[in-house]
JSON list of C-alpha atoms in Angstrom, two decimals:
[
{"chain": "A", "resi": 105, "resn": "UNK", "atom": "CA", "xyz": [-15.28, -18.91, -9.69]},
{"chain": "A", "resi": 106, "resn": "UNK", "atom": "CA", "xyz": [-15.01, -16.16, -7.08]},
{"chain": "A", "resi": 107, "resn": "UNK", "atom": "CA", "xyz": [-17.71, -13.52, -6.78]},
{"chain": "A", "resi": 108, "resn": "UNK", "atom": "CA", "xyz": [-16.55, -10.14, -8.11]},
{"chain": "A", "resi": 109, "resn": "UNK", "atom": "CA", "xyz": [-16.68, -6.88, -6.17]},
{"chain": "A", "resi": 110, "resn": "UNK", "atom": "CA", "xyz": [-15.82, -3.23, -6.81]},
{"chain": "A", "resi": 111, "resn": "UNK", "atom": "CA", "xyz": [-12.26, -2.16, -5.93]},
{"chain": "A", "resi": 112, "resn": "UNK", "atom": "CA", "xyz": [-10.88, 1.36, -6.12]},
{"chain": "A", "resi": 113, "resn": "UNK", "atom": "CA", "xyz": [-7.29, 2.43, -5.49]},
{"chain": "A", "resi": 114, "resn": "UNK", "atom": "CA", "xyz": [-7.03, 6.20, -5.14]},
{"chain": "A", "resi": 115, "resn": "UNK", "atom": "CA", "xyz": [-3.96, 8.36, -4.58]},
{"chain": "A", "resi": 116, "resn": "UNK", "atom": "CA", "xyz": [-3.93, 12.16, -4.23]},
{"chain": "A", "resi": 117, "resn": "UNK", "atom": "CA", "xyz": [-2.68, 12.38, -7.81]},
{"chain": "A", "resi": 118, "resn": "UNK", "atom": "CA", "xyz": [-5.21, 10.09, -9.52]},
{"chain": "A", "resi": 119, "resn": "UNK", "atom": "CA", "xyz": [-7.55, 7.12, -9.56]},
{"chain": "A", "resi": 120, "resn": "UNK", "atom": "CA", "xyz": [-5.34, 4.11, -10.34]},
{"chain": "A", "resi": 121, "resn": "UNK", "atom": "CA", "xyz": [-7.94, 1.33, -10.29]},
{"chain": "A", "resi": 122, "resn": "UNK", "atom": "CA", "xyz": [-11.74, 1.32, -10.44]},
{"chain": "A", "resi": 123, "resn": "UNK", "atom": "CA", "xyz": [-13.06, -2.05, -11.56]},
{"chain": "A", "resi": 124, "resn": "UNK", "atom": "CA", "xyz": [-14.69, -5.33, -10.64]},
{"chain": "A", "resi": 125, "resn": "UNK", "atom": "CA", "xyz": [-12.11, -7.74, -9.20]},
{"chain": "A", "resi": 126, "resn": "UNK", "atom": "CA", "xyz": [-12.00, -11.25, -7.71]},
{"chain": "A", "resi": 127, "resn": "UNK", "atom": "CA", "xyz": [-9.63, -10.44, -4.83]},
{"chain": "A", "resi": 128, "resn": "UNK", "atom": "CA", "xyz": [-7.26, -7.85, -3.41]},
{"chain": "A", "resi": 129, "resn": "UNK", "atom": "CA", "xyz": [-4.34, -8.40, -1.03]},
{"chain": "A", "resi": 130, "resn": "UNK", "atom": "CA", "xyz": [-3.53, -5.29, 1.00]},
{"chain": "A", "resi": 131, "resn": "UNK", "atom": "CA", "xyz": [-0.68, -4.51, 3.43]},
{"chain": "A", "resi": 132, "resn": "UNK", "atom": "CA", "xyz": [-2.77, -3.68, 6.49]},
{"chain": "A", "resi": 133, "resn": "UNK", "atom": "CA", "xyz": [-1.18, -2.16, 9.57]},
{"chain": "A", "resi": 134, "resn": "UNK", "atom": "CA", "xyz": [-1.90, -5.37, 11.51]},
{"chain": "A", "resi": 135, "resn": "UNK", "atom": "CA", "xyz": [-0.65, -7.59, 8.68]},
{"chain": "A", "resi": 136, "resn": "UNK", "atom": "CA", "xyz": [-1.39, -8.55, 5.11]},
{"chain": "A", "resi": 137, "resn": "UNK", "atom": "CA", "xyz": [-5.04, -9.29, 4.40]},
{"chain": "A", "resi": 138, "resn": "UNK", "atom": "CA", "xyz": [-6.99, -10.69, 1.46]},
{"chain": "A", "resi": 139, "resn": "UNK", "atom": "CA", "xyz": [-10.29, -9.04, 0.58]},
{"chain": "A", "resi": 140, "resn": "UNK", "atom": "CA", "xyz": [-12.99, -11.01, -1.22]},
{"chain": "A", "resi": 141, "resn": "UNK", "atom": "CA", "xyz": [-16.62, -10.19, -2.05]},
{"chain": "A", "resi": 142, "resn": "UNK", "atom": "CA", "xyz": [-18.91, -10.14, 0.99]},
{"chain": "A", "resi": 143, "resn": "UNK", "atom": "CA", "xyz": [-16.00, -9.32, 3.34]},
{"chain": "A", "resi": 144, "resn": "UNK", "atom": "CA", "xyz": [-17.04, -8.15, 6.79]},
{"chain": "A", "resi": 145, "resn": "UNK", "atom": "CA", "xyz": [-16.93, -4.36, 7.17]},
{"chain": "A", "resi": 146, "resn": "UNK", "atom": "CA", "xyz": [-13.47, -3.20, 8.25]},
{"chain": "A", "resi": 147, "resn": "UNK", "atom": "CA", "xyz": [-11.51, 0.03, 8.15]},
{"chain": "A", "resi": 148, "resn": "UNK", "atom": "CA", "xyz": [-7.75, -0.41, 8.46]},
{"chain": "A", "resi": 149, "resn": "UNK", "atom": "CA", "xyz": [-4.60, 1.64, 8.19]},
{"chain": "A", "resi": 150, "resn": "UNK", "atom": "CA", "xyz": [-2.25, 0.68, 5.35]},
{"chain": "A", "resi": 151, "resn": "UNK", "atom": "CA", "xyz": [1.52, 0.40, 5.77]},
{"chain": "A", "resi": 152, "resn": "UNK", "atom": "CA", "xyz": [4.00, 0.77, 2.91]},
{"chain": "A", "resi": 153, "resn": "UNK", "atom": "CA", "xyz": [3.81, -2.34, 0.79]},
{"chain": "A", "resi": 154, "resn": "UNK", "atom": "CA", "xyz": [2.39, -4.02, -2.29]},
{"chain": "A", "resi": 155, "resn": "UNK", "atom": "CA", "xyz": [-1.30, -4.27, -3.17]},
{"chain": "A", "resi": 156, "resn": "UNK", "atom": "CA", "xyz": [-2.03, -7.28, -5.38]},
{"chain": "A", "resi": 157, "resn": "UNK", "atom": "CA", "xyz": [-5.23, -7.13, -7.43]},
{"chain": "A", "resi": 158, "resn": "UNK", "atom": "CA", "xyz": [-6.66, -10.19, -9.18]},
{"chain": "A", "resi": 159, "resn": "UNK", "atom": "CA", "xyz": [-9.03, -9.04, -11.92]},
{"chain": "A", "resi": 160, "resn": "UNK", "atom": "CA", "xyz": [-12.10, -10.96, -13.06]},
{"chain": "A", "resi": 161, "resn": "UNK", "atom": "CA", "xyz": [-10.14, -11.76, -16.24]},
{"chain": "A", "resi": 162, "resn": "UNK", "atom": "CA", "xyz": [-7.58, -13.61, -14.10]},
{"chain": "A", "resi": 163, "resn": "UNK", "atom": "CA", "xyz": [-4.85, -11.00, -14.56]},
{"chain": "A", "resi": 164, "resn": "UNK", "atom": "CA", "xyz": [-2.74, -10.02, -11.54]},
{"chain": "A", "resi": 165, "resn": "UNK", "atom": "CA", "xyz": [-1.77, -6.36, -11.09]},
{"chain": "A", "resi": 166, "resn": "UNK", "atom": "CA", "xyz": [0.55, -5.03, -8.39]},
{"chain": "A", "resi": 167, "resn": "UNK", "atom": "CA", "xyz": [0.81, -1.53, -6.94]},
{"chain": "A", "resi": 168, "resn": "UNK", "atom": "CA", "xyz": [3.17, -0.05, -4.36]},
{"chain": "A", "resi": 169, "resn": "UNK", "atom": "CA", "xyz": [1.44, 2.04, -1.70]},
{"chain": "A", "resi": 170, "resn": "UNK", "atom": "CA", "xyz": [3.01, 4.31, 0.91]},
{"chain": "A", "resi": 171, "resn": "UNK", "atom": "CA", "xyz": [0.47, 4.47, 3.72]},
{"chain": "A", "resi": 172, "resn": "UNK", "atom": "CA", "xyz": [-3.18, 5.39, 3.80]},
{"chain": "A", "resi": 173, "resn": "UNK", "atom": "CA", "xyz": [-6.27, 3.43, 4.77]},
{"chain": "A", "resi": 174, "resn": "UNK", "atom": "CA", "xyz": [-8.73, 0.91, 3.33]},
{"chain": "A", "resi": 175, "resn": "UNK", "atom": "CA", "xyz": [-12.49, 0.95, 3.76]},
{"chain": "A", "resi": 176, "resn": "UNK", "atom": "CA", "xyz": [-13.80, -2.57, 3.23]},
{"chain": "A", "resi": 177, "resn": "UNK", "atom": "CA", "xyz": [-17.52, -3.34, 2.87]},
{"chain": "A", "resi": 178, "resn": "UNK", "atom": "CA", "xyz": [-19.35, -6.49, 1.72]},
{"chain": "A", "resi": 179, "resn": "UNK", "atom": "CA", "xyz": [-20.00, -4.76, -1.63]},
{"chain": "A", "resi": 180, "resn": "UNK", "atom": "CA", "xyz": [-16.48, -3.43, -2.25]},
{"chain": "A", "resi": 181, "resn": "UNK", "atom": "CA", "xyz": [-13.17, -2.00, -1.09]},
{"chain": "A", "resi": 182, "resn": "UNK", "atom": "CA", "xyz": [-11.75, 1.49, -1.43]},
{"chain": "A", "resi": 183, "resn": "UNK", "atom": "CA", "xyz": [-8.08, 2.03, -0.67]},
{"chain": "A", "resi": 184, "resn": "UNK", "atom": "CA", "xyz": [-7.06, 5.67, -0.18]},
{"chain": "A", "resi": 185, "resn": "UNK", "atom": "CA", "xyz": [-3.28, 5.73, -0.42]},
{"chain": "A", "resi": 186, "resn": "UNK", "atom": "CA", "xyz": [-0.98, 8.57, 0.61]},
{"chain": "A", "resi": 187, "resn": "UNK", "atom": "CA", "xyz": [0.96, 7.65, -2.52]},
{"chain": "A", "resi": 188, "resn": "UNK", "atom": "CA", "xyz": [0.62, 4.79, -5.00]},
{"chain": "A", "resi": 189, "resn": "UNK", "atom": "CA", "xyz": [2.29, 3.62, -8.20]},
{"chain": "A", "resi": 190, "resn": "UNK", "atom": "CA", "xyz": [2.15, 0.49, -10.36]},
{"chain": "A", "resi": 191, "resn": "UNK", "atom": "CA", "xyz": [5.05, -1.85, -9.55]},
{"chain": "A", "resi": 192, "resn": "UNK", "atom": "CA", "xyz": [6.21, -1.65, -13.17]},
{"chain": "A", "resi": 193, "resn": "UNK", "atom": "CA", "xyz": [6.50, 2.12, -12.84]},
{"chain": "A", "resi": 194, "resn": "UNK", "atom": "CA", "xyz": [8.46, 2.13, -9.55]},
{"chain": "A", "resi": 195, "resn": "UNK", "atom": "CA", "xyz": [11.29, 4.61, -9.49]},
{"chain": "A", "resi": 196, "resn": "UNK", "atom": "CA", "xyz": [14.39, 3.35, -7.65]},
{"chain": "A", "resi": 197, "resn": "UNK", "atom": "CA", "xyz": [15.57, 6.94, -7.07]},
{"chain": "A", "resi": 198, "resn": "UNK", "atom": "CA", "xyz": [12.22, 7.92, -5.51]},
{"chain": "A", "resi": 199, "resn": "UNK", "atom": "CA", "xyz": [12.31, 4.92, -3.17]},
{"chain": "A", "resi": 200, "resn": "UNK", "atom": "CA", "xyz": [15.92, 5.73, -2.21]},
{"chain": "A", "resi": 201, "resn": "UNK", "atom": "CA", "xyz": [14.89, 9.34, -1.52]},
{"chain": "A", "resi": 202, "resn": "UNK", "atom": "CA", "xyz": [12.03, 8.19, 0.74]},
{"chain": "A", "resi": 203, "resn": "UNK", "atom": "CA", "xyz": [14.42, 5.90, 2.63]},
{"chain": "A", "resi": 204, "resn": "UNK", "atom": "CA", "xyz": [16.94, 8.72, 3.11]},
{"chain": "A", "resi": 205, "resn": "UNK", "atom": "CA", "xyz": [14.19, 11.04, 4.38]},
{"chain": "A", "resi": 206, "resn": "UNK", "atom": "CA", "xyz": [13.03, 8.35, 6.83]},
{"chain": "A", "resi": 207, "resn": "UNK", "atom": "CA", "xyz": [16.63, 7.93, 8.08]},
{"chain": "A", "resi": 208, "resn": "UNK", "atom": "CA", "xyz": [16.86, 11.69, 8.64]},
{"chain": "A", "resi": 209, "resn": "UNK", "atom": "CA", "xyz": [13.51, 11.73, 10.43]},
{"chain": "A", "resi": 210, "resn": "UNK", "atom": "CA", "xyz": [14.71, 8.95, 12.76]},
{"chain": "A", "resi": 211, "resn": "UNK", "atom": "CA", "xyz": [17.99, 10.76, 13.46]},
{"chain": "A", "resi": 212, "resn": "UNK", "atom": "CA", "xyz": [16.23, 14.10, 14.08]},
{"chain": "A", "resi": 213, "resn": "UNK", "atom": "CA", "xyz": [13.45, 12.71, 16.30]},
{"chain": "A", "resi": 214, "resn": "UNK", "atom": "CA", "xyz": [12.92, 14.77, 19.46]},
{"chain": "A", "resi": 215, "resn": "UNK", "atom": "CA", "xyz": [11.60, 11.95, 21.64]},
{"chain": "A", "resi": 216, "resn": "UNK", "atom": "CA", "xyz": [11.54, 8.15, 21.86]},
{"chain": "A", "resi": 217, "resn": "UNK", "atom": "CA", "xyz": [8.01, 7.84, 20.50]},
{"chain": "A", "resi": 218, "resn": "UNK", "atom": "CA", "xyz": [8.81, 9.90, 17.39]},
{"chain": "A", "resi": 219, "resn": "UNK", "atom": "CA", "xyz": [12.06, 8.00, 16.89]},
{"chain": "A", "resi": 220, "resn": "UNK", "atom": "CA", "xyz": [10.32, 4.62, 17.19]},
{"chain": "A", "resi": 221, "resn": "UNK", "atom": "CA", "xyz": [7.66, 5.65, 14.65]},
{"chain": "A", "resi": 222, "resn": "UNK", "atom": "CA", "xyz": [10.28, 6.91, 12.18]},
{"chain": "A", "resi": 223, "resn": "UNK", "atom": "CA", "xyz": [12.38, 3.76, 12.61]},
{"chain": "A", "resi": 224, "resn": "UNK", "atom": "CA", "xyz": [9.33, 1.58, 12.01]},
{"chain": "A", "resi": 225, "resn": "UNK", "atom": "CA", "xyz": [8.54, 3.46, 8.78]},
{"chain": "A", "resi": 226, "resn": "UNK", "atom": "CA", "xyz": [12.20, 3.17, 7.71]},
{"chain": "A", "resi": 227, "resn": "UNK", "atom": "CA", "xyz": [12.09, -0.58, 8.36]},
{"chain": "A", "resi": 228, "resn": "UNK", "atom": "CA", "xyz": [8.94, -0.92, 6.24]},
{"chain": "A", "resi": 229, "resn": "UNK", "atom": "CA", "xyz": [10.55, 1.03, 3.39]},
{"chain": "A", "resi": 230, "resn": "UNK", "atom": "CA", "xyz": [13.77, -0.99, 3.42]},
{"chain": "A", "resi": 231, "resn": "UNK", "atom": "CA", "xyz": [11.79, -4.25, 3.50]},
{"chain": "A", "resi": 232, "resn": "UNK", "atom": "CA", "xyz": [9.76, -2.98, 0.56]},
{"chain": "A", "resi": 233, "resn": "UNK", "atom": "CA", "xyz": [12.93, -2.02, -1.30]},
{"chain": "A", "resi": 234, "resn": "UNK", "atom": "CA", "xyz": [14.38, -5.50, -0.76]},
{"chain": "A", "resi": 235, "resn": "UNK", "atom": "CA", "xyz": [11.20, -7.19, -1.96]},
{"chain": "A", "resi": 236, "resn": "UNK", "atom": "CA", "xyz": [10.73, -5.05, -5.07]},
{"chain": "A", "resi": 237, "resn": "UNK", "atom": "CA", "xyz": [14.21, -4.09, -6.17]},
{"chain": "A", "resi": 238, "resn": "UNK", "atom": "CA", "xyz": [16.67, -6.87, -5.41]},
{"chain": "A", "resi": 239, "resn": "UNK", "atom": "CA", "xyz": [20.25, -5.81, -5.94]}
]
């Protein structure tokens, strides 16, 4: 049995999770990573994606996050998300709105760096849409 650790998922609107868990999979900026108890200290940016939480009861919970960062310590993990929602509560219209805004940001970019950043975010959102909401 895996050792439990404290995990908190916080969005500006509310605290979504604050409990002892066995593991958490987060969409880090450098790639997906699994956090277990006694993880080496790391602070990482979060890209849009799905956070998968395995509770000590063996239940798996999934949350969609739109950016932020995670602070990982041997004793726990805190993920501060720009926006977060349980997968079961995902709103297709909200995701479509975010994608449209990202398209507009890419089209309106004033320089190559801004355009590349907006296109990367758009790509992450469309990948997320495909993974969560198959047509």
